[in-house]
Amino acid sequence: MYRNLQAFIADLERAGELVRVRQPVSCELEITEIADRLVKAGGPALLFERVEGREFPVFIGGFGTAERAARALGVKSLDELAQRVERLLQLEPGRGGLKAALGLLPKLRELRGFFPKRVRGGPVQEVVWRGEEVDLFRLPILKCWPLDGGPYITLPLVITKDPENGELNLGMYRMQVLDRRSTAMHWQLHKVGRRHYDKAKKLGRRLEVAVALGGDPILTYAATAPLPPIPGVSEFNLAGFLRGAPVELTRGVTVDLPVPAEAEFVLEGYVDPAEDLVVEGPFGDHTGFYTLEDFYPRFHITAITHRRRAVYPATIVGRPPMEDAYLIEASERLFLPAARLILPEIQDYHMPPAGVAHNWVNVAIHKSYPGQAYKVAQGMLGLGQMMFAKVLVVLDAGAPLKGAAALEAALAQALPGRDTLLTRGPIDVLDHSSRAMGYGGKLIIDGTRKLPEEGGPVPFTPRAHSSLPALPGVRQRQLPGLWMVTLEKTRPHQAREVAERLLAAPESAGIRLLLLTDADTALEFDEVMWAVLNNIDPERDAWVMPGAEGPVLVLDGTRKLPEEGFTRGWPPKIVMAPEVVQRVNQRWASLGLPPLPPKELVEA
């Protein structure tokens, strides 16, 4: 564990995992462009010591590789998280007496630190700004992407208390800076912070809020974790369990809320549910697309406290892979044992980065009876935030769960139509392609071996043809069993027409999945999967069509037009401004950054 963020930074520097940038850099787009290149290259974390027009340095990239994320969480590999929880959950029914009591002692050691420790004051309150001193523009808050509605706080640890029962919540919700002393608070429909807000509104009272920045990086992770609703247990307890030592909390200076004593900054204030909501967005989101403008509460800041030599922590989200991929992987590992308690046939599961968490989930099971794949998939849809999953692929235990190999293994067993199932349910409100905001279709692919009751196996040899049929405006590539296609979409229902023409060709032999998306997508597997999964509502966009050797599952991942019955706004993909790309290309070597090839300009 680390006592605070600066201890983590010092450890990264000793390990050669940190680069200090001593030249002045802008927090408007420039830091994003540098950090984006390095996270995609598996590069080091960054400490920007001089940020133009701001008073504090910026630390970014602390979770930027799986190895660095593991270091941040105090383990050698993220798999150790599952092992720790498994030890805690090992129950032995029927044992009693002294022997059973002694058997609990190792578990009690695992729980040391579970309960937070209350302290007086702390480093985070060494400096206090009140009244006119409060000025968010003194902080190096990033404007991440060109079309963002303004600067955003991207690693906030938002603390609220349930107005009815006093339960604490520590969540991470992006915060758009509106002016010197207020931000928007992006409390989405399904989030606990939103529930606290709704209760305060019903009671006709303000909701106190504290926002911590920094502290032990375990605390930052805990704010992102999909913690199940357990009375009396908050993310502070989860962080203490992972640290093996209590999180030290002190009382805010203007709010009756506990705040991490070892944080770098704390913003204190309130949200008034009686006020009108404010326009928030656009924001270049973790989906790799912008989320469009919407209405959210305003957070009023009554005080800012900070360390004397505070460091501002930040992250960026956008086209995968990004830092959040490794936070998601940590949650995968941490909550795998709990998923097995409810669905014991699960061997493992994985949410590939191309699926930006909820869009794509692969799960491997020990199968013993017909229909078990659907039982597990639908059971997973009932597990907390897994309810947002859009495409679930179920495979046999031991099958690969990562990359194209996972899909190829599933396609070898899944006959489209017979072994695919469409359903509906809650969808992440950030999903732009669903039939309605927060509600849409889901696809289950049963890629397990088929028992006689399920129709038995259907012989299939996956193929990839080197020569493919030429169509105007269409680029294409095949992997075994899989056909990737991009097209210049100019009219409604064009994707279906292209699919029909391609599948009528002999080159559809050995293909069970056809992916179509827009022409601005590179013909690389992860890129195509990312675009398609973002752009489909499976109920509308998943079709089973005849191919040369049997049925083919077609996913239409092209943008949807009003003429196709789609009435919601369709957001652009995130692309950095060309002038920023060029400026960073020119400055790269002088900033002391690791050598990377210059980035090519892409027009937005």
Coordinates of C-alpha atoms in Angstrom, one line a residue:
M1 CA 0.0 0.0 0.0
Y2 CA 1.0 3.6 -0.3
R3 CA 0.3 6.3 2.3
N4 CA -0.6 8.8 -0.4
L5 CA -0.3 9.6 -4.0
Q6 CA 3.1 11.2 -3.7
A7 CA 4.5 8.0 -2.1
F8 CA 3.2 6.1 -5.2
I9 CA 4.8 8.7 -7.5
A10 CA 8.1 8.4 -5.7
D11 CA 8.0 4.6 -6.0
L12 CA 7.2 4.7 -9.7
E13 CA 10.2 7.0 -10.2
R14 CA 12.5 4.6 -8.4
A15 CA 11.3 1.8 -10.6
G16 CA 11.9 3.7 -13.8
E17 CA 8.1 3.9 -14.4
L18 CA 7.8 7.7 -14.3
V19 CA 9.0 10.5 -16.6
R20 CA 9.1 14.1 -15.3
V21 CA 8.3 16.7 -17.9
R22 CA 10.0 19.9 -16.9
Q23 CA 9.1 22.2 -19.8
P24 CA 5.8 24.1 -19.7
V25 CA 2.8 22.2 -21.2
S26 CA -0.8 23.2 -21.7
C27 CA -3.6 21.5 -19.8
E28 CA -5.8 22.3 -22.8
L29 CA -5.5 19.2 -25.1
E30 CA -1.7 19.0 -25.0
I31 CA -1.3 16.9 -21.9
T32 CA -4.1 14.6 -23.3
E33 CA -2.2 14.1 -26.6
I34 CA 1.0 13.2 -24.8
A35 CA -0.6 10.9 -22.3
D36 CA -2.7 9.2 -25.0
R37 CA 0.3 8.2 -27.1
L38 CA 2.2 6.8 -24.1
V39 CA -0.7 4.8 -22.7
K40 CA -1.3 3.2 -26.1
A41 CA 2.5 2.4 -26.3
G42 CA 2.6 0.9 -22.8
G43 CA 4.8 3.8 -21.7
P44 CA 5.6 5.3 -18.3
A45 CA 3.4 7.5 -16.1
L46 CA 4.0 11.3 -16.4
L47 CA 4.5 14.1 -14.0
F48 CA 4.1 17.5 -15.7
E49 CA 5.9 19.9 -13.3
R50 CA 5.0 23.1 -15.0
V51 CA 1.5 23.6 -16.4
E52 CA 0.9 26.8 -18.3
G53 CA -1.1 29.3 -16.2
R54 CA -1.7 26.9 -13.3
E55 CA -0.3 26.6 -9.8
F56 CA 0.1 22.8 -9.5
P57 CA 1.8 19.9 -11.3
V58 CA -0.2 17.1 -13.0
F59 CA 0.3 13.4 -12.5
I60 CA -1.2 11.1 -15.1
G61 CA -0.9 7.4 -16.2
G62 CA -0.6 5.8 -12.8
F63 CA -2.8 2.9 -13.9
G64 CA -1.5 2.9 -17.5
T65 CA -0.3 -0.7 -17.8
A66 CA -1.5 -3.9 -16.1
E67 CA 1.8 -4.1 -14.2
R68 CA 1.5 -0.5 -13.0
A69 CA -2.1 -1.0 -12.0
A70 CA -1.0 -4.1 -10.0
R71 CA 1.7 -2.0 -8.3
A72 CA -0.8 0.7 -7.5
L73 CA -3.0 -2.0 -5.8
G74 CA -0.2 -3.5 -3.9
V75 CA 0.0 -6.8 -5.7
K76 CA 2.5 -8.4 -8.1
S77 CA -0.3 -9.2 -10.7
L78 CA -4.0 -8.4 -10.9
D79 CA -4.7 -12.1 -10.5
E80 CA -3.7 -11.9 -6.9
L81 CA -6.8 -9.8 -6.2
A82 CA -9.0 -12.9 -7.0
Q83 CA -6.8 -15.1 -4.8
R84 CA -7.2 -12.7 -1.8
V85 CA -11.0 -12.7 -2.2
E86 CA -11.1 -16.4 -2.6
R87 CA -9.2 -16.9 0.6
L88 CA -11.7 -14.7 2.4
L89 CA -14.7 -16.4 0.9
Q90 CA -13.6 -20.0 1.6
L91 CA -16.4 -21.4 3.7
E92 CA -16.4 -24.8 5.3
P93 CA -20.0 -25.7 6.3
G94 CA -20.4 -28.1 9.3
R95 CA -17.1 -27.2 11.0
G96 CA -17.5 -25.8 14.6
G97 CA -15.8 -25.5 17.9
L98 CA -12.2 -24.3 18.6
K99 CA -10.9 -25.7 15.3
A100 CA -13.4 -23.6 13.3
A101 CA -12.6 -20.5 15.3
L102 CA -8.9 -21.0 14.7
G103 CA -9.6 -21.4 11.1
L104 CA -11.1 -18.0 11.0
L105 CA -7.9 -16.2 12.2
P106 CA -6.3 -16.0 8.8
K107 CA -9.5 -14.5 7.4
L108 CA -9.4 -11.9 10.2
R109 CA -5.9 -10.9 9.2
E110 CA -7.2 -10.4 5.6
L111 CA -9.8 -8.0 7.1
R112 CA -7.4 -5.8 9.0
G113 CA -7.9 -2.3 7.8
F114 CA -11.5 -2.9 6.7
F115 CA -12.9 -0.2 8.9
P116 CA -11.7 3.4 8.3
K117 CA -9.8 5.3 11.0
R118 CA -11.1 8.8 12.1
V119 CA -8.3 11.3 12.6
R120 CA -8.1 15.1 13.4
G121 CA -7.1 17.2 10.4
G122 CA -4.5 15.9 8.0
P123 CA -2.1 16.9 5.2
V124 CA -5.1 17.6 2.9
Q125 CA -6.1 20.5 5.2
E126 CA -2.7 22.2 5.3
V127 CA -4.1 25.0 3.1
V128 CA -7.8 26.1 3.1
W129 CA -9.4 28.3 0.5
R130 CA -12.8 29.8 1.3
G131 CA -15.0 32.5 -0.3
E132 CA -13.3 34.5 -3.0
E133 CA -10.2 32.4 -2.7
V134 CA -12.0 29.4 -4.2
D135 CA -11.0 29.3 -7.8
L136 CA -11.0 26.1 -9.9
F137 CA -8.9 27.8 -12.6
R138 CA -5.9 27.7 -10.3
L139 CA -6.0 23.9 -10.7
P140 CA -4.6 22.3 -13.9
I141 CA -7.9 20.7 -14.8
L142 CA -7.7 19.2 -18.2
K143 CA -9.7 20.0 -21.3
C144 CA -9.2 16.5 -22.8
W145 CA -10.6 16.6 -26.3
P146 CA -11.4 19.3 -28.9
L147 CA -15.2 19.1 -28.7
D148 CA -15.4 18.9 -24.9
G149 CA -17.8 21.4 -23.3
G150 CA -15.0 22.6 -21.1
P151 CA -12.3 21.3 -18.6
Y152 CA -13.3 18.2 -16.7
I153 CA -12.1 16.7 -13.4
T154 CA -11.5 13.1 -14.5
L155 CA -10.4 11.3 -11.3
P156 CA -12.8 12.7 -8.6
L157 CA -13.6 10.7 -5.6
V158 CA -17.1 11.9 -4.9
I159 CA -18.3 11.4 -1.3
T160 CA -22.0 11.7 -0.4
K161 CA -24.2 10.4 2.5
D162 CA -27.6 8.9 2.0
P163 CA -30.0 11.5 3.4
E164 CA -32.3 8.8 4.9
N165 CA -30.0 6.2 6.4
G166 CA -26.6 7.9 6.5
E167 CA -24.8 5.2 4.3
L168 CA -21.7 6.6 2.7
N169 CA -20.9 6.4 -1.0
L170 CA -17.5 7.0 -2.7
G171 CA -18.0 7.1 -6.5
M172 CA -16.3 8.5 -9.5
Y173 CA -18.4 10.8 -11.7
R174 CA -16.9 13.2 -14.2
M175 CA -17.2 16.9 -13.3
Q176 CA -17.3 19.7 -15.9
V177 CA -16.0 23.0 -14.7
L178 CA -18.7 25.6 -15.1
D179 CA -17.1 28.6 -13.4
R180 CA -14.6 29.4 -10.6
R181 CA -16.8 27.9 -7.9
S182 CA -19.1 25.3 -9.5
T183 CA -19.1 22.2 -11.7
A184 CA -21.7 19.9 -13.2
M185 CA -22.0 16.6 -11.4
H186 CA -22.5 13.7 -13.8
W187 CA -24.7 11.5 -11.7
Q188 CA -26.1 9.0 -14.2
L189 CA -29.5 7.3 -13.7
H190 CA -28.2 4.1 -12.2
K191 CA -25.5 5.5 -9.9
V192 CA -25.6 5.6 -6.1
G193 CA -24.8 9.4 -6.1
R194 CA -27.9 9.9 -8.2
R195 CA -30.0 7.9 -5.7
H196 CA -28.7 10.2 -2.9
Y197 CA -29.6 13.2 -5.0
D198 CA -33.1 11.9 -5.6
K199 CA -33.7 11.2 -1.9
A200 CA -32.5 14.7 -1.0
K201 CA -34.9 16.2 -3.6
K202 CA -37.7 14.2 -2.1
L203 CA -36.9 15.5 1.4
G204 CA -36.5 19.1 0.1
R205 CA -32.9 19.5 1.4
R206 CA -29.5 20.2 0.0
L207 CA -27.1 17.3 -0.4
E208 CA -23.6 17.9 1.0
V209 CA -20.8 16.7 -1.3
A210 CA -17.0 16.3 -0.9
V211 CA -14.7 15.5 -3.8
A212 CA -11.2 14.1 -3.0
L213 CA -8.4 14.1 -5.5
G214 CA -5.5 11.8 -4.8
G215 CA -4.7 9.7 -1.8
D216 CA -3.6 6.1 -1.9
P217 CA -4.2 4.9 -5.5
I218 CA -6.2 2.0 -4.0
L219 CA -8.8 4.6 -2.9
T220 CA -9.0 5.9 -6.5
Y221 CA -9.6 2.3 -7.7
A222 CA -12.2 1.6 -5.1
A223 CA -14.2 4.6 -6.3
T224 CA -14.6 2.9 -9.7
A225 CA -15.3 -0.6 -8.3
P226 CA -18.8 -2.1 -8.9
L227 CA -19.3 -2.7 -5.2
P228 CA -22.6 -4.6 -4.4
P229 CA -25.1 -2.9 -2.1
I230 CA -24.2 -4.2 1.3
P231 CA -25.6 -2.3 4.3
G232 CA -22.8 -0.6 6.3
V233 CA -20.1 -1.3 3.7
S234 CA -18.7 1.4 1.5
E235 CA -15.9 1.8 -0.9
F236 CA -13.8 3.0 2.1
N237 CA -14.1 -0.5 3.5
L238 CA -13.1 -2.0 0.2
A239 CA -10.0 0.2 0.0
G240 CA -9.1 -0.7 3.6
F241 CA -9.4 -4.4 2.8
L242 CA -7.2 -4.0 -0.2
R243 CA -4.6 -1.9 1.6
G244 CA -4.5 -4.1 4.7
A245 CA -4.7 -0.9 6.7
P246 CA -7.4 1.6 7.5
V247 CA -8.2 4.6 5.3
E248 CA -7.6 7.7 7.5
L249 CA -10.6 10.0 7.3
T250 CA -11.0 13.5 8.7
R251 CA -14.0 15.8 8.8
G252 CA -14.4 18.4 6.1
V253 CA -14.0 22.0 7.1
T254 CA -17.4 23.1 5.7
V255 CA -19.3 19.8 5.3
D256 CA -20.2 17.1 7.7
L257 CA -18.6 14.4 5.6
P258 CA -15.5 12.3 6.1
V259 CA -12.7 13.0 3.6
P260 CA -9.3 11.2 3.1
A261 CA -6.7 12.9 5.3
E262 CA -4.0 11.9 2.8
A263 CA -5.6 13.3 -0.3
E264 CA -4.0 16.0 -2.4
F265 CA -7.1 18.2 -2.7
V266 CA -10.7 18.1 -1.4
L267 CA -13.5 20.2 -2.9
E268 CA -16.3 20.7 -0.4
G269 CA -19.8 22.0 -1.1
Y270 CA -23.3 21.0 -1.9
V271 CA -25.9 20.2 -4.6
D272 CA -29.3 21.9 -4.3
P273 CA -32.0 19.7 -5.9
A274 CA -34.3 22.7 -5.9
E275 CA -32.2 24.4 -8.6
D276 CA -32.6 23.9 -12.3
L277 CA -30.3 21.3 -13.9
V278 CA -27.4 22.6 -16.0
V279 CA -26.2 21.7 -19.5
E280 CA -23.3 19.2 -19.2
G281 CA -21.2 18.1 -22.2
P282 CA -20.2 17.2 -24.8
F283 CA -17.4 15.0 -23.4
G284 CA -15.0 12.6 -25.1
D285 CA -15.9 9.5 -23.2
H286 CA -14.5 6.1 -22.4
T287 CA -16.6 4.7 -25.3
G288 CA -14.2 6.5 -27.8
F289 CA -17.1 8.7 -28.9
Y290 CA -18.4 12.0 -27.5
T291 CA -21.4 11.8 -25.2
L292 CA -23.7 14.6 -26.2
E293 CA -25.1 17.4 -24.1
D294 CA -27.5 16.5 -21.3
F295 CA -28.8 18.0 -18.0
Y296 CA -27.2 17.3 -14.6
P297 CA -27.0 19.0 -11.2
R298 CA -24.7 21.9 -10.3
F299 CA -22.1 21.3 -7.5
H300 CA -21.4 24.5 -5.6
I301 CA -18.0 24.7 -3.9
T302 CA -17.8 26.2 -0.5
A303 CA -14.1 25.4 0.2
I304 CA -11.0 23.8 -1.4
T305 CA -8.4 22.3 0.9
H306 CA -5.0 20.9 -0.2
R307 CA -1.5 19.9 0.7
R308 CA 1.2 22.6 0.7
R309 CA 2.9 21.0 -2.3
A310 CA -0.1 19.3 -3.9
V311 CA 0.0 17.3 -7.1
Y312 CA -3.2 17.2 -9.3
P313 CA -4.1 13.6 -10.4
A314 CA -5.8 13.1 -13.7
T315 CA -6.7 10.5 -16.3
I316 CA -8.0 10.6 -19.8
V317 CA -10.6 8.4 -21.5
G318 CA -11.2 7.9 -25.2
R319 CA -10.5 5.3 -27.9
P320 CA -9.2 2.1 -26.2
P321 CA -6.9 1.0 -24.9
M322 CA -6.8 3.6 -22.1
E323 CA -6.0 3.5 -18.4
D324 CA -9.5 2.5 -17.6
A325 CA -8.9 -0.9 -19.3
Y326 CA -6.6 -1.9 -16.4
L327 CA -9.1 -0.6 -13.7
I328 CA -11.7 -2.8 -15.4
E329 CA -9.3 -5.7 -15.4
A330 CA -8.7 -5.2 -11.7
S331 CA -12.5 -5.3 -11.1
E332 CA -12.8 -8.5 -13.2
R333 CA -10.2 -10.2 -11.0
L334 CA -11.5 -8.9 -7.7
F335 CA -15.2 -9.8 -8.3
L336 CA -14.6 -13.2 -10.1
P337 CA -14.8 -15.2 -6.8
A338 CA -18.1 -13.5 -5.9
A339 CA -19.5 -14.3 -9.4
R340 CA -18.5 -17.9 -8.9
L341 CA -20.4 -18.0 -5.5
I342 CA -23.6 -17.2 -7.4
L343 CA -22.8 -19.0 -10.7
P344 CA -20.4 -21.8 -9.6
E345 CA -19.9 -23.1 -13.2
I346 CA -18.0 -20.0 -14.2
Q347 CA -14.3 -20.8 -14.7
D348 CA -13.3 -17.2 -15.8
Y349 CA -14.5 -14.2 -17.6
H350 CA -13.0 -11.2 -19.4
M351 CA -14.2 -7.8 -20.7
P352 CA -12.0 -7.0 -23.7
P353 CA -10.8 -3.4 -24.0
A354 CA -12.5 -3.1 -27.4
G355 CA -15.8 -3.6 -25.6
V356 CA -15.1 -0.6 -23.3
A357 CA -16.3 -2.7 -20.3
H358 CA -20.0 -3.4 -20.9
N359 CA -20.2 -3.9 -24.6
W360 CA -18.5 -7.3 -24.8
V361 CA -18.1 -9.9 -22.1
N362 CA -16.6 -13.4 -22.7
V363 CA -17.3 -16.0 -20.0
A364 CA -15.9 -19.6 -19.8
I365 CA -18.0 -22.2 -18.0
H366 CA -17.8 -25.8 -16.9
K367 CA -20.8 -27.1 -18.9
S368 CA -22.8 -30.2 -17.8
Y369 CA -26.3 -29.8 -19.1
P370 CA -28.2 -28.3 -22.0
G371 CA -29.1 -24.6 -21.9
Q372 CA -26.4 -23.9 -19.3
A373 CA -24.8 -21.2 -21.4
Y374 CA -28.0 -19.2 -21.4
K375 CA -28.5 -19.7 -17.7
V376 CA -25.1 -18.3 -17.0
A377 CA -25.3 -15.4 -19.4
Q378 CA -28.7 -14.3 -18.1
G379 CA -27.5 -14.8 -14.5
M380 CA -24.6 -12.5 -15.2
L381 CA -27.0 -9.9 -16.5
G382 CA -28.4 -9.9 -13.0
L383 CA -25.1 -9.1 -11.3
G384 CA -24.9 -5.4 -10.5
Q385 CA -23.4 -3.3 -13.2
M386 CA -23.1 -6.4 -15.4
M387 CA -26.7 -5.6 -16.3
F388 CA -25.3 -3.1 -18.8
A389 CA -23.6 -5.9 -20.9
K390 CA -24.5 -5.7 -24.6
V391 CA -22.9 -8.8 -26.1
L392 CA -22.1 -11.9 -24.0
V393 CA -20.2 -14.8 -25.5
V394 CA -20.2 -18.0 -23.5
L395 CA -17.4 -20.6 -24.1
D396 CA -16.2 -23.8 -22.7
A397 CA -13.8 -23.8 -19.8
G398 CA -10.2 -23.5 -21.1
A399 CA -11.2 -21.6 -24.3
P400 CA -9.3 -18.4 -25.0
L401 CA -11.1 -15.3 -23.6
K402 CA -9.0 -12.5 -25.2
G403 CA -8.8 -11.1 -28.7
A404 CA -9.9 -12.7 -32.0
A405 CA -9.1 -16.1 -30.7
A406 CA -12.1 -16.0 -28.3
L407 CA -14.5 -15.2 -31.1
E408 CA -13.0 -17.8 -33.4
A409 CA -13.4 -20.4 -30.6
A410 CA -17.0 -19.4 -30.1
L411 CA -17.8 -19.4 -33.8
A412 CA -16.5 -22.9 -34.2
Q413 CA -19.3 -24.1 -31.9
A414 CA -22.1 -21.5 -32.5
L415 CA -24.6 -21.9 -35.3
P416 CA -26.1 -18.4 -35.9
G417 CA -29.8 -18.4 -35.3
R418 CA -29.9 -21.7 -33.3
D419 CA -27.2 -20.7 -30.9
T420 CA -27.8 -16.9 -30.6
L421 CA -30.4 -15.2 -28.5
L422 CA -31.7 -11.7 -28.5
T423 CA -33.1 -10.0 -25.4
R424 CA -33.6 -6.6 -23.9
G425 CA -32.6 -4.8 -20.7
P426 CA -30.8 -1.8 -19.1
I427 CA -28.0 -0.3 -21.2
D428 CA -25.4 2.2 -20.1
V429 CA -26.8 5.7 -20.5
L430 CA -23.6 6.6 -22.3
D431 CA -24.5 4.2 -25.1
H432 CA -25.4 6.2 -28.2
S433 CA -26.9 3.5 -30.4
S434 CA -29.5 1.8 -28.2
R435 CA -33.2 2.1 -29.1
A436 CA -33.7 4.5 -26.1
M437 CA -31.4 6.1 -23.6
G438 CA -30.5 3.5 -21.0
Y439 CA -32.6 0.7 -22.6
G440 CA -31.9 -1.6 -25.5
G441 CA -31.1 -5.0 -27.0
K442 CA -28.6 -7.6 -25.9
L443 CA -27.1 -10.6 -27.7
I444 CA -26.0 -13.9 -26.2
I445 CA -23.8 -16.2 -28.3
D446 CA -23.6 -19.8 -27.1
G447 CA -20.1 -20.8 -28.1
T448 CA -20.0 -23.9 -26.0
R449 CA -19.9 -27.5 -27.3
K450 CA -23.5 -28.6 -28.2
L451 CA -25.2 -31.5 -26.5
P452 CA -27.7 -33.8 -28.3
E453 CA -30.6 -31.9 -26.7
E454 CA -29.2 -28.7 -28.2
G455 CA -29.0 -30.1 -31.7
G456 CA -25.4 -31.4 -31.4
P457 CA -22.4 -30.0 -33.2
V458 CA -22.6 -28.8 -36.8
P459 CA -19.4 -29.4 -38.8
F460 CA -17.7 -26.1 -39.6
T461 CA -14.2 -25.2 -40.8
P462 CA -13.4 -21.5 -40.3
R463 CA -11.7 -19.9 -43.3
A464 CA -10.2 -16.6 -44.4
H465 CA -10.0 -16.0 -48.2
S466 CA -7.1 -14.0 -49.6
S467 CA -9.2 -12.6 -52.5
L468 CA -12.5 -10.9 -51.8
P469 CA -15.3 -9.6 -54.0
A470 CA -14.8 -5.9 -55.0
L471 CA -17.6 -3.5 -54.2
P472 CA -17.4 0.3 -54.6
G473 CA -16.6 2.2 -51.4
V474 CA -16.1 -1.1 -49.5
R475 CA -12.9 -2.2 -47.7
Q476 CA -12.7 -5.7 -46.3
R477 CA -10.6 -8.3 -44.6
Q478 CA -11.2 -11.8 -43.3
L479 CA -9.9 -13.7 -40.3
P480 CA -10.8 -17.4 -39.9
G481 CA -14.6 -17.5 -39.6
L482 CA -14.9 -13.7 -39.4
W483 CA -15.4 -11.1 -42.2
M484 CA -14.7 -7.4 -41.4
V485 CA -16.1 -4.7 -43.7
T486 CA -16.1 -0.9 -43.8
L487 CA -18.2 1.2 -46.1
E488 CA -19.0 4.7 -47.1
K489 CA -22.6 4.9 -45.9
T490 CA -24.6 7.3 -48.0
R491 CA -28.2 6.0 -47.8
P492 CA -30.5 4.1 -45.5
H493 CA -30.3 0.3 -45.3
Q494 CA -27.0 0.3 -47.3
A495 CA -25.3 -2.0 -44.8
R496 CA -27.9 -4.8 -45.4
E497 CA -27.5 -4.4 -49.2
V498 CA -23.7 -4.8 -48.8
A499 CA -24.2 -7.8 -46.5
E500 CA -26.5 -9.5 -49.0
R501 CA -24.1 -9.0 -51.9
L502 CA -21.0 -10.3 -49.9
L503 CA -22.8 -13.3 -48.5
A504 CA -24.0 -14.4 -51.9
A505 CA -20.3 -14.7 -53.0
P506 CA -18.4 -18.0 -52.6
E507 CA -16.0 -16.2 -50.3
S508 CA -18.6 -16.4 -47.6
A509 CA -17.7 -20.1 -47.2
G510 CA -16.2 -20.7 -43.8
I511 CA -17.6 -17.5 -42.4
R512 CA -20.1 -17.3 -39.4
L513 CA -19.7 -13.6 -38.4
L514 CA -19.9 -10.5 -40.7
L515 CA -19.0 -7.2 -39.1
L516 CA -19.9 -4.0 -40.9
T517 CA -19.0 -0.4 -39.9
D518 CA -18.1 3.0 -41.2
A519 CA -15.3 3.8 -43.5
D520 CA -13.4 5.9 -40.9
T521 CA -12.5 2.6 -39.1
A522 CA -9.2 0.9 -39.6
L523 CA -9.4 -2.8 -40.7
E524 CA -7.8 -4.0 -37.5
F525 CA -9.7 -6.5 -35.3
D526 CA -9.8 -4.4 -32.1
E527 CA -10.7 -1.3 -34.0
V528 CA -13.5 -2.9 -35.9
M529 CA -14.9 -4.6 -32.8
W530 CA -14.8 -1.3 -30.9
A531 CA -16.7 0.5 -33.6
V532 CA -19.3 -2.2 -34.2
L533 CA -20.0 -2.8 -30.5
N534 CA -20.5 0.9 -29.9
N535 CA -22.8 1.3 -32.9
I536 CA -25.2 -1.6 -32.5
D537 CA -28.4 -2.2 -30.6
P538 CA -28.5 -6.0 -31.1
E539 CA -32.2 -6.3 -31.3
R540 CA -32.2 -3.9 -34.3
D541 CA -28.7 -4.5 -35.8
A542 CA -28.1 -8.3 -35.4
W543 CA -29.3 -10.3 -38.4
V544 CA -29.0 -14.0 -39.4
M545 CA -28.5 -14.2 -43.1
P546 CA -27.7 -17.1 -45.5
G547 CA -24.1 -17.6 -46.6
A548 CA -22.4 -20.1 -48.9
E549 CA -22.1 -22.8 -46.2
G550 CA -24.9 -21.9 -43.8
P551 CA -26.3 -19.1 -41.7
V552 CA -24.1 -16.1 -40.9
L553 CA -24.5 -13.6 -38.0
V554 CA -24.4 -10.1 -39.3
L555 CA -23.8 -7.1 -37.0
D556 CA -24.5 -3.7 -38.6
G557 CA -22.2 -1.3 -36.9
T558 CA -22.7 1.6 -39.2
R559 CA -24.1 4.9 -38.0
K560 CA -27.8 4.9 -38.0
L561 CA -29.8 7.5 -40.0
P562 CA -33.1 9.2 -39.3
E563 CA -34.5 7.5 -42.4
E564 CA -33.8 4.2 -40.7
G565 CA -36.0 5.2 -37.7
F566 CA -33.2 6.4 -35.5
T567 CA -34.2 9.7 -33.8
R568 CA -31.4 10.2 -31.3
G569 CA -28.3 12.3 -31.9
W570 CA -25.3 10.4 -33.3
P571 CA -22.0 11.5 -31.8
P572 CA -18.7 11.8 -33.6
K573 CA -15.7 9.7 -32.8
I574 CA -13.0 11.3 -30.7
V575 CA -10.2 12.7 -32.8
M576 CA -7.5 15.1 -31.6
A577 CA -7.2 18.5 -33.3
P578 CA -4.5 18.3 -36.0
E579 CA -2.7 21.4 -34.8
V580 CA -2.2 19.8 -31.4
V581 CA -0.9 16.6 -32.9
Q582 CA 1.5 18.6 -35.0
R583 CA 2.7 20.7 -32.0
V584 CA 3.3 17.6 -29.9
N585 CA 5.2 16.0 -32.8
Q586 CA 7.5 19.0 -32.9
R587 CA 8.0 19.2 -29.1
W588 CA 8.3 15.5 -28.3
A589 CA 12.0 15.1 -28.1
S590 CA 12.5 18.4 -26.2
L591 CA 10.1 17.4 -23.5
G592 CA 12.3 14.4 -22.6
L593 CA 9.7 11.8 -23.5
P594 CA 10.5 8.2 -24.6
P595 CA 11.1 7.9 -28.3
L596 CA 8.0 7.2 -30.3
P597 CA 7.3 7.5 -34.1
P598 CA 5.5 10.9 -34.9
K599 CA 1.8 10.5 -35.0
E600 CA 0.0 10.9 -38.3
L601 CA -2.5 13.7 -38.6
V602 CA -6.2 12.6 -38.8
E603 CA -8.9 15.0 -39.8
A604 CA -11.8 15.2 -37.4

